mmCIF file of C-alpha atoms in Angstrom:
data_model
loop_
_atom_site.group_PDB
_atom_site.id
_atom_site.type_symbol
_atom_site.label_atom_id
_atom_site.label_comp_id
_atom_site.label_asym_id
_atom_site.label_seq_id
_atom_site.Cartn_x
_atom_site.Cartn_y
_atom_site.Cartn_z
ATOM 1 C CA MET A 1 -26.107 -1.044 -10.329
ATOM 2 C CA GLN A 2 -24.270 1.618 -8.360
ATOM 3 C CA ALA A 3 -21.181 0.413 -6.699
ATOM 4 C CA SER A 4 -20.965 0.374 -2.958
ATOM 5 C CA SER A 5 -17.315 -0.783 -2.526
ATOM 6 C CA PHE A 6 -14.246 0.905 -3.943
ATOM 7 C CA ILE A 7 -10.699 -0.348 -4.196
ATOM 8 C CA VAL A 8 -8.248 2.554 -4.566
ATOM 9 C CA PHE A 9 -4.612 2.752 -5.805
ATOM 10 C CA GLN A 10 -2.301 5.728 -6.414
ATOM 11 C CA ALA A 11 0.215 4.899 -9.178
ATOM 12 C CA TYR A 12 2.204 7.642 -10.863
ATOM 13 C CA GLY A 13 5.693 8.540 -12.057
ATOM 14 C CA ASN A 14 8.199 5.720 -12.471
ATOM 15 C CA GLU A 15 7.156 2.735 -14.473
ATOM 16 C CA SER A 16 8.272 0.432 -11.714
ATOM 17 C CA ILE A 17 5.394 1.795 -9.572
ATOM 18 C CA LEU A 18 2.948 1.343 -12.427
ATOM 19 C CA GLN A 19 4.154 -2.274 -12.861
ATOM 20 C CA GLU A 20 3.552 -2.968 -9.212
ATOM 21 C CA CYS A 21 0.007 -1.707 -9.534
ATOM 22 C CA LEU A 22 -0.501 -3.779 -12.713
ATOM 23 C CA PHE A 23 0.741 -6.878 -10.883
ATOM 24 C CA ALA A 24 -1.753 -6.116 -8.060
ATOM 25 C CA LEU A 25 -4.509 -5.891 -10.572
ATOM 26 C CA LEU A 26 -3.553 -9.223 -12.001
ATOM 27 C CA SER A 27 -3.817 -10.718 -8.503
ATOM 28 C CA ILE A 28 -7.326 -9.237 -8.105
ATOM 29 C CA SER A 29 -8.260 -11.041 -11.330
ATOM 30 C CA LYS A 30 -6.697 -14.214 -10.023
ATOM 31 C CA GLN A 31 -8.751 -14.206 -6.803
ATOM 32 C CA HIS A 32 -12.127 -13.006 -8.061
ATOM 33 C CA ILE A 33 -14.458 -13.764 -10.889
ATOM 34 C CA ALA A 34 -16.176 -10.906 -12.677
ATOM 35 C CA ALA A 35 -19.562 -11.471 -11.029
ATOM 36 C CA GLU A 36 -18.026 -11.089 -7.518
ATOM 37 C CA LEU A 37 -16.859 -7.579 -8.493
ATOM 38 C CA ALA A 38 -20.278 -6.413 -9.791
ATOM 39 C CA ASP A 39 -20.709 -4.115 -6.792
ATOM 40 C CA VAL A 40 -17.063 -2.917 -6.849
ATOM 41 C CA GLU A 41 -15.127 -0.172 -8.661
ATOM 42 C CA ILE A 42 -11.348 -0.023 -8.878
ATOM 43 C CA TYR A 43 -10.029 3.546 -8.917
ATOM 44 C CA ILE A 44 -6.497 4.327 -9.966
ATOM 45 C CA TYR A 45 -5.126 7.809 -9.343
ATOM 46 C CA THR A 46 -2.525 8.167 -12.024
ATOM 47 C CA ASP A 47 -0.708 10.335 -14.562
ATOM 48 C CA GLN A 48 -0.465 7.412 -16.888
ATOM 49 C CA GLU A 49 -4.056 6.445 -17.714
ATOM 50 C CA LYS A 50 -3.193 5.356 -21.366
ATOM 51 C CA TRP A 51 -0.480 3.125 -20.049
ATOM 52 C CA PHE A 52 -2.902 1.264 -17.806
ATOM 53 C CA ARG A 53 -5.623 1.073 -20.475
ATOM 54 C CA ASP A 54 -3.160 -0.440 -22.967
ATOM 55 C CA LYS A 55 -1.812 -2.923 -20.399
ATOM 56 C CA CYS A 56 -5.260 -3.927 -19.134
ATOM 57 C CA LYS A 57 -6.796 -4.735 -22.448
ATOM 58 C CA GLY A 58 -8.838 -7.939 -22.199
ATOM 59 C CA SER A 59 -9.359 -7.403 -18.453
ATOM 60 C CA SER A 60 -12.891 -7.552 -17.052
ATOM 61 C CA LEU A 61 -11.856 -5.553 -13.973
ATOM 62 C CA PRO A 62 -14.208 -2.596 -13.229
ATOM 63 C CA LEU A 63 -11.436 0.030 -13.710
ATOM 64 C CA LYS A 64 -11.888 3.759 -13.333
ATOM 65 C CA PHE A 65 -9.188 6.419 -13.524
ATOM 66 C CA ARG A 66 -8.696 9.683 -11.761
ATOM 67 C CA THR A 67 -6.077 11.648 -13.792
ATOM 68 C CA ILE A 68 -3.572 13.598 -11.729
ATOM 69 C CA ASN A 69 -0.700 15.761 -12.733
ATOM 70 C CA GLY A 70 2.286 17.470 -11.233
ATOM 71 C CA ASP A 71 0.374 20.373 -9.965
ATOM 72 C CA ASP A 72 -2.056 18.038 -8.147
ATOM 73 C CA LEU A 73 0.902 16.184 -6.567
ATOM 74 C CA LYS A 74 2.588 19.385 -5.544
ATOM 75 C CA LYS A 75 -0.602 20.603 -3.884
ATOM 76 C CA TRP A 76 -1.207 17.300 -2.203
ATOM 77 C CA ARG A 77 2.372 17.059 -0.870
ATOM 78 C CA GLY A 78 1.451 20.309 0.941
ATOM 79 C CA GLU A 79 3.719 22.954 2.511
ATOM 80 C CA ILE A 80 5.574 20.241 4.280
ATOM 81 C CA ASP A 81 6.462 18.617 0.912
ATOM 82 C CA PHE A 82 5.804 15.022 2.192
ATOM 83 C CA VAL A 83 5.198 12.234 -0.354
ATOM 84 C CA HIS A 84 3.055 10.216 1.926
ATOM 85 C CA ARG A 85 0.725 13.156 2.433
ATOM 86 C CA VAL A 86 -0.509 12.491 -1.069
ATOM 87 C CA LYS A 87 -2.176 9.243 0.155
ATOM 88 C CA ILE A 88 -4.294 11.217 2.633
ATOM 89 C CA GLU A 89 -5.384 13.739 -0.043
ATOM 90 C CA VAL A 90 -6.210 10.864 -2.475
ATOM 91 C CA LEU A 91 -8.505 9.318 0.176
ATOM 92 C CA ARG A 92 -10.060 12.699 1.006
ATOM 93 C CA ASP A 93 -10.796 13.209 -2.631
ATOM 94 C CA MET A 94 -12.195 9.717 -3.042
ATOM 95 C CA ALA A 95 -14.432 10.093 0.088
ATOM 96 C CA LYS A 96 -15.989 13.237 -1.434
ATOM 97 C CA THR A 97 -16.730 11.408 -4.654
ATOM 98 C CA VAL A 98 -18.301 8.125 -3.505
ATOM 99 C CA SER A 99 -20.300 6.657 -0.584
ATOM 100 C CA GLY A 100 -19.531 3.198 0.778
ATOM 101 C CA ALA A 101 -16.617 0.967 1.637
ATOM 102 C CA ILE A 102 -13.103 2.157 0.609
ATOM 103 C CA LEU A 103 -10.191 -0.258 0.480
ATOM 104 C CA TYR A 104 -7.014 1.663 -0.205
ATOM 105 C CA LEU A 105 -3.793 -0.198 -1.297
ATOM 106 C CA ASP A 106 -0.237 0.729 -1.875
ATOM 107 C CA THR A 107 0.971 -0.563 -5.204
ATOM 108 C CA ASP A 108 3.339 -3.106 -3.658
ATOM 109 C CA VAL A 109 0.658 -5.580 -2.720
ATOM 110 C CA TRP A 110 -0.515 -8.998 -3.862
ATOM 111 C CA PHE A 111 -4.015 -10.426 -3.207
ATOM 112 C CA LEU A 112 -3.673 -13.802 -1.464
ATOM 113 C CA ASN A 113 -7.369 -14.416 -1.069
ATOM 114 C CA PRO A 114 -10.657 -12.827 -2.153
ATOM 115 C CA VAL A 115 -11.595 -9.607 -0.334
ATOM 116 C CA MET A 116 -15.327 -9.691 -0.645
ATOM 117 C CA HIS A 117 -15.831 -10.627 3.008
ATOM 118 C CA MET A 118 -13.530 -7.803 4.006
ATOM 119 C CA LEU A 119 -15.440 -5.326 1.950
ATOM 120 C CA GLN A 120 -18.661 -6.501 3.556
ATOM 121 C CA GLU A 121 -17.057 -5.968 7.001
ATOM 122 C CA ILE A 122 -16.008 -2.467 5.992
ATOM 123 C CA GLN A 123 -19.556 -1.805 4.771
ATOM 124 C CA ALA A 124 -20.629 -2.777 8.341
ATOM 125 C CA GLY A 125 -18.249 -0.178 9.829
ATOM 126 C CA LYS A 126 -15.106 -2.177 10.632
ATOM 127 C CA LEU A 127 -11.722 -0.566 10.192
ATOM 128 C CA TYR A 128 -8.808 -2.326 8.545
ATOM 129 C CA MET A 129 -5.097 -1.806 8.212
ATOM 130 C CA HIS A 130 -2.467 -4.267 6.935
ATOM 131 C CA ILE A 131 -0.745 -5.643 10.010
ATOM 132 C CA GLN A 132 0.238 -4.542 13.476
ATOM 133 C CA GLU A 133 3.946 -3.619 13.645
ATOM 134 C CA SER A 134 4.744 -2.550 17.166
ATOM 135 C CA VAL A 135 3.582 -0.889 20.289
ATOM 136 C CA ILE A 136 5.486 2.406 20.285
ATOM 137 C CA LYS A 137 6.979 2.044 23.758
ATOM 138 C CA ASP A 138 8.452 -1.333 22.670
ATOM 139 C CA ASP A 139 10.969 0.429 20.356
ATOM 140 C CA GLY A 140 10.386 -2.158 17.639
ATOM 141 C CA ASN A 141 12.983 -0.591 15.346
ATOM 142 C CA PRO A 142 15.172 2.479 15.287
ATOM 143 C CA VAL A 143 12.581 4.764 13.864
ATOM 144 C CA PHE A 144 9.903 3.678 16.329
ATOM 145 C CA ALA A 145 12.392 4.188 19.125
ATOM 146 C CA LYS A 146 12.934 7.765 17.918
ATOM 147 C CA LEU A 147 9.192 8.243 17.752
ATOM 148 C CA HIS A 148 8.890 6.867 21.299
ATOM 149 C CA LYS A 149 11.496 9.352 22.607
ATOM 150 C CA PHE A 150 9.784 12.211 20.615
ATOM 151 C CA LEU A 151 6.419 11.469 22.216
ATOM 152 C CA VAL A 152 7.879 11.234 25.725
ATOM 153 C CA LYS A 153 9.625 14.593 25.247
ATOM 154 C CA ASN A 154 6.803 16.502 23.497
ATOM 155 C CA ASN A 155 3.509 15.121 24.934
ATOM 156 C CA PRO A 156 0.987 16.576 24.819
ATOM 157 C CA LEU A 157 1.506 17.351 21.041
ATOM 158 C CA GLN A 158 0.098 20.507 19.519
ATOM 159 C CA VAL A 159 -2.271 19.535 16.766
ATOM 160 C CA ASN A 160 -4.547 22.057 15.173
ATOM 161 C CA GLY A 161 -3.555 24.572 17.882
ATOM 162 C CA LYS A 162 -4.821 22.247 20.690
ATOM 163 C CA PRO A 163 -3.052 19.840 23.067
ATOM 164 C CA LEU A 164 -3.342 16.201 22.094
ATOM 165 C CA ASN A 165 -2.139 13.413 24.405
ATOM 166 C CA VAL A 166 -0.641 10.536 22.451
ATOM 167 C CA SER A 167 0.071 7.502 24.599
ATOM 168 C CA THR A 168 3.267 5.565 24.066
ATOM 169 C CA GLU A 169 0.955 2.525 24.462
ATOM 170 C CA SER A 170 -0.377 3.364 21.010
ATOM 171 C CA VAL A 171 0.082 0.710 18.378
ATOM 172 C CA MET A 172 1.828 1.306 15.032
ATOM 173 C CA TRP A 173 0.100 -0.432 12.157
ATOM 174 C CA ASN A 174 1.321 -0.762 8.603
ATOM 175 C CA ALA A 175 -0.701 1.633 6.391
ATOM 176 C CA GLY A 176 -0.070 -0.145 3.077
ATOM 177 C CA VAL A 177 -3.747 -1.259 3.422
ATOM 178 C CA LEU A 178 -6.539 0.978 4.741
ATOM 179 C CA GLY A 179 -10.181 -0.089 4.935
ATOM 180 C CA PHE A 180 -12.913 2.278 6.097
ATOM 181 C CA HIS A 181 -16.477 3.299 5.327
ATOM 182 C CA THR A 182 -16.941 6.867 4.093
ATOM 183 C CA LYS A 183 -18.888 7.664 7.238
ATOM 184 C CA TYR A 184 -15.448 7.870 8.780
ATOM 185 C CA ALA A 185 -14.247 10.407 6.231
ATOM 186 C CA HIS A 186 -13.818 12.921 9.055
ATOM 187 C CA LEU A 187 -10.899 10.919 10.318
ATOM 188 C CA LEU A 188 -9.026 11.813 7.131
ATOM 189 C CA ASP A 189 -9.124 15.427 8.053
ATOM 190 C CA GLN A 190 -7.702 14.656 11.473
ATOM 191 C CA VAL A 191 -5.024 12.432 9.987
ATOM 192 C CA LEU A 192 -4.099 15.275 7.600
ATOM 193 C CA GLN A 193 -3.879 17.861 10.312
ATOM 194 C CA PHE A 194 -1.828 15.585 12.609
ATOM 195 C CA THR A 195 0.571 14.808 9.728
ATOM 196 C CA ASP A 196 1.014 18.522 8.820
ATOM 197 C CA ASP A 197 1.631 19.582 12.439
ATOM 198 C CA VAL A 198 3.776 16.650 13.630
ATOM 199 C CA TYR A 199 5.915 16.110 10.436
ATOM 200 C CA THR A 200 7.493 19.585 10.904
ATOM 201 C CA GLN A 201 8.738 18.504 14.356
ATOM 202 C CA PHE A 202 9.343 14.785 13.718
ATOM 203 C CA HIS A 203 10.678 14.527 10.107
ATOM 204 C CA LYS A 204 10.276 10.793 9.536
ATOM 205 C CA HIS A 205 8.332 8.828 6.883
ATOM 206 C CA VAL A 206 6.232 7.041 9.502
ATOM 207 C CA VAL A 207 4.268 10.146 10.573
ATOM 208 C CA GLU A 208 1.445 9.574 8.160
ATOM 209 C CA GLN A 209 1.271 5.921 9.024
ATOM 210 C CA PHE A 210 1.185 6.681 12.766
ATOM 211 C CA ALA A 211 -1.548 9.251 12.180
ATOM 212 C CA PHE A 212 -3.733 6.614 10.582
ATOM 213 C CA SER A 213 -2.890 4.133 13.314
ATOM 214 C CA PHE A 214 -3.597 6.648 16.047
ATOM 215 C CA TYR A 215 -6.987 7.893 14.835
ATOM 216 C CA PHE A 216 -8.159 4.469 13.647
ATOM 217 C CA GLN A 217 -7.469 2.732 16.982
ATOM 218 C CA ASN A 218 -9.016 5.574 18.941
ATOM 219 C CA THR A 219 -12.210 5.217 16.857
ATOM 220 C CA SER A 220 -12.642 1.439 16.791
ATOM 221 C CA PHE A 221 -10.916 -1.898 16.864
ATOM 222 C CA ILE A 222 -8.489 -2.330 13.898
ATOM 223 C CA HIS A 223 -8.697 -5.546 11.928
ATOM 224 C CA SER A 224 -5.744 -6.950 9.987
ATOM 225 C CA ALA A 225 -5.883 -7.424 6.228
ATOM 226 C CA ALA A 226 -2.788 -9.710 6.197
ATOM 227 C CA ARG A 227 -4.821 -12.885 5.453
ATOM 228 C CA GLU A 228 -6.127 -11.404 2.261
ATOM 229 C CA ILE A 229 -3.288 -9.108 1.129
ATOM 230 C CA PHE A 230 0.468 -9.485 1.126
ATOM 231 C CA HIS A 231 2.272 -6.149 1.324
ATOM 232 C CA TYR A 232 5.958 -6.537 0.258
ATOM 233 C CA TRP A 233 7.115 -3.072 1.182
ATOM 234 C CA HIS A 234 10.393 -4.516 2.454
ATOM 235 C CA PHE A 235 11.144 -6.193 -0.830
ATOM 236 C CA LYS A 236 11.881 -3.398 -3.371
ATOM 237 C CA GLU A 237 13.871 -5.930 -5.441
ATOM 238 C CA MET A 238 10.470 -7.180 -6.593
ATOM 239 C CA ARG A 239 10.632 -4.417 -9.160
ATOM 240 C CA ASN A 240 13.458 -6.263 -10.897
ATOM 241 C CA TYR A 241 11.295 -9.370 -11.223
ATOM 242 C CA LEU A 242 8.318 -7.402 -12.449
ATOM 243 C CA SER A 243 10.276 -5.492 -15.055
ATOM 244 C CA SER A 244 11.613 -8.780 -16.437
ATOM 245 C CA PHE A 245 8.237 -10.528 -16.142
ATOM 246 C CA PHE A 246 6.299 -7.936 -18.047
ATOM 247 C CA GLN A 247 9.034 -7.669 -20.723
ATOM 248 C CA PHE A 248 9.099 -11.349 -21.355
ATOM 249 C CA PHE A 249 5.312 -11.810 -21.396
ATOM 250 C CA GLU A 250 4.521 -8.473 -23.066
ATOM 251 C CA LYS A 251 2.491 -10.073 -25.911
ATOM 252 C CA ASP A 252 0.452 -12.395 -23.665
ATOM 253 C CA SER A 253 -3.241 -11.950 -23.021
ATOM 254 C CA TRP A 254 -4.596 -10.736 -19.719
ATOM 255 C CA SER A 255 -5.864 -14.219 -18.854
ATOM 256 C CA ASP A 256 -2.394 -15.741 -19.660
ATOM 257 C CA LEU A 257 -0.738 -13.082 -17.469
ATOM 258 C CA VAL A 258 -2.981 -13.965 -14.563
ATOM 259 C CA LYS A 259 -1.895 -17.635 -14.869
ATOM 260 C CA HIS A 260 1.768 -16.557 -15.253
ATOM 261 C CA THR A 261 1.778 -14.696 -11.920
ATOM 262 C CA GLU A 262 2.220 -18.154 -10.234
ATOM 263 C CA LEU A 263 5.761 -18.200 -11.643
ATOM 264 C CA ILE A 264 6.852 -15.685 -9.059
ATOM 265 C CA GLN A 265 7.289 -17.669 -5.917
ATOM 266 C CA TRP A 266 7.709 -15.010 -3.232
ATOM 267 C CA HIS A 267 9.356 -17.117 -0.457
ATOM 268 C CA ALA A 268 12.383 -18.178 -2.509
ATOM 269 C CA PRO A 269 13.921 -14.732 -3.307
ATOM 270 C CA MET A 270 12.940 -13.405 0.114
ATOM 271 C CA GLN A 271 14.776 -16.306 1.663
ATOM 272 C CA ASP A 272 17.761 -15.774 -0.581
ATOM 273 C CA LYS A 273 17.844 -12.074 0.474
ATOM 274 C CA CYS A 274 17.674 -12.898 4.159
ATOM 275 C CA SER A 275 20.412 -15.554 3.832
ATOM 276 C CA PHE A 276 22.662 -13.084 2.040
ATOM 277 C CA TYR A 277 22.475 -10.488 4.688
ATOM 278 C CA GLN A 278 22.832 -12.995 7.527
ATOM 279 C CA ASN A 279 25.959 -14.425 5.936
ATOM 280 C CA ARG A 280 27.813 -11.351 4.765
ATOM 281 C CA ASN A 281 31.401 -11.306 5.957
ATOM 282 C CA GLY A 282 32.891 -8.270 7.692
ATOM 283 C CA TRP A 283 34.449 -6.935 4.454
ATOM 284 C CA ASN A 284 31.149 -7.003 2.590
ATOM 285 C CA LYS A 285 29.375 -5.397 5.535
ATOM 286 C CA MET A 286 31.905 -2.578 5.496
ATOM 287 C CA ARG A 287 31.383 -2.165 1.789
ATOM 288 C CA ARG A 288 27.609 -2.343 2.281
ATOM 289 C CA LYS A 289 27.385 -4.867 -0.423
ATOM 290 C CA ARG A 290 23.768 -5.258 -1.481
ATOM 291 C CA TRP A 291 21.947 -8.386 -2.438
ATOM 292 C CA ILE A 292 21.120 -8.510 -6.191
ATOM 293 C CA PRO A 293 18.259 -10.839 -7.180
ATOM 294 C CA VAL A 294 18.795 -13.544 -9.828
ATOM 295 C CA ILE A 295 16.126 -13.055 -12.487
ATOM 296 C CA PRO A 296 14.414 -16.287 -13.468
ATOM 297 C CA ASP A 297 14.603 -17.876 -16.848
ATOM 298 C CA TRP A 298 10.909 -17.391 -17.561
ATOM 299 C CA LYS A 299 10.740 -19.766 -20.469
ATOM 300 C CA ARG A 300 12.268 -22.654 -18.450
ATOM 301 C CA LEU A 301 10.244 -21.828 -15.404
ATOM 302 C CA LEU A 302 7.072 -21.822 -17.500
ATOM 303 C CA GLN A 303 7.924 -25.339 -18.658
ATOM 304 C CA GLN A 304 8.759 -26.515 -15.144
ATOM 305 C CA MET A 305 5.471 -25.132 -13.767
ATOM 306 C CA SER A 306 3.223 -26.442 -16.555
#
């Protein structure tokens, strides 16, 4: 049977990124039985296909790989040399290859619930992003405040040689999750053009994310994927946990690894991190002392959780 839904990751370069993706794949296995994924294919754009094949032995996930290399990445970063531009090109490439529902995910995600209903909704034409972050005019954080000021000063923007009015009432969504049907593939071209033109004037990492937010919300209502998917973009220390986790359990089977994912209790280290920064004294603030996570004793934790 030909697949009609496609889950897409880009995972290349540093092993910490690959491990994030691997952990996300484990969470897919945790939330879905094989039969539920019969109509789904999971594509990983990577320069480390062998690494994934070795790590995913014993998995029943419908994995497919699109091998990319340094030349691809250089081309996809474009003349503006923007790392987040690669995401747009990955999706343009994917939309030329398949027809159906596409669910793109950054690697730093964890599936909280099954996504079959979401994929059905995407098949029906609904658009998804992860979660609404802020209305631009509300100056939700320093970067958004700068974007607000930029839009006020430069509206209408020049995109593809034409004036484009961008309202400061526009909403910024987190683009760590993107769900759309390939019938909306033309939006990717618009997102790419906006990114290329605006990034040269507003040199901030949110330009690609705002481009997706702007064109999606001006096409249809955006639905949140937060109920199904947790995006821990603000918790890079998770990489410390994952490195230790995969090293300790490196000889375990796929099914055992799926069970062991329960050992990572997200709320505890995140609460510790918040508490640390809230309670730093003046000296440590001046020194910019950073929170360092305490890595669990996996053997003891396994005994406690069994």
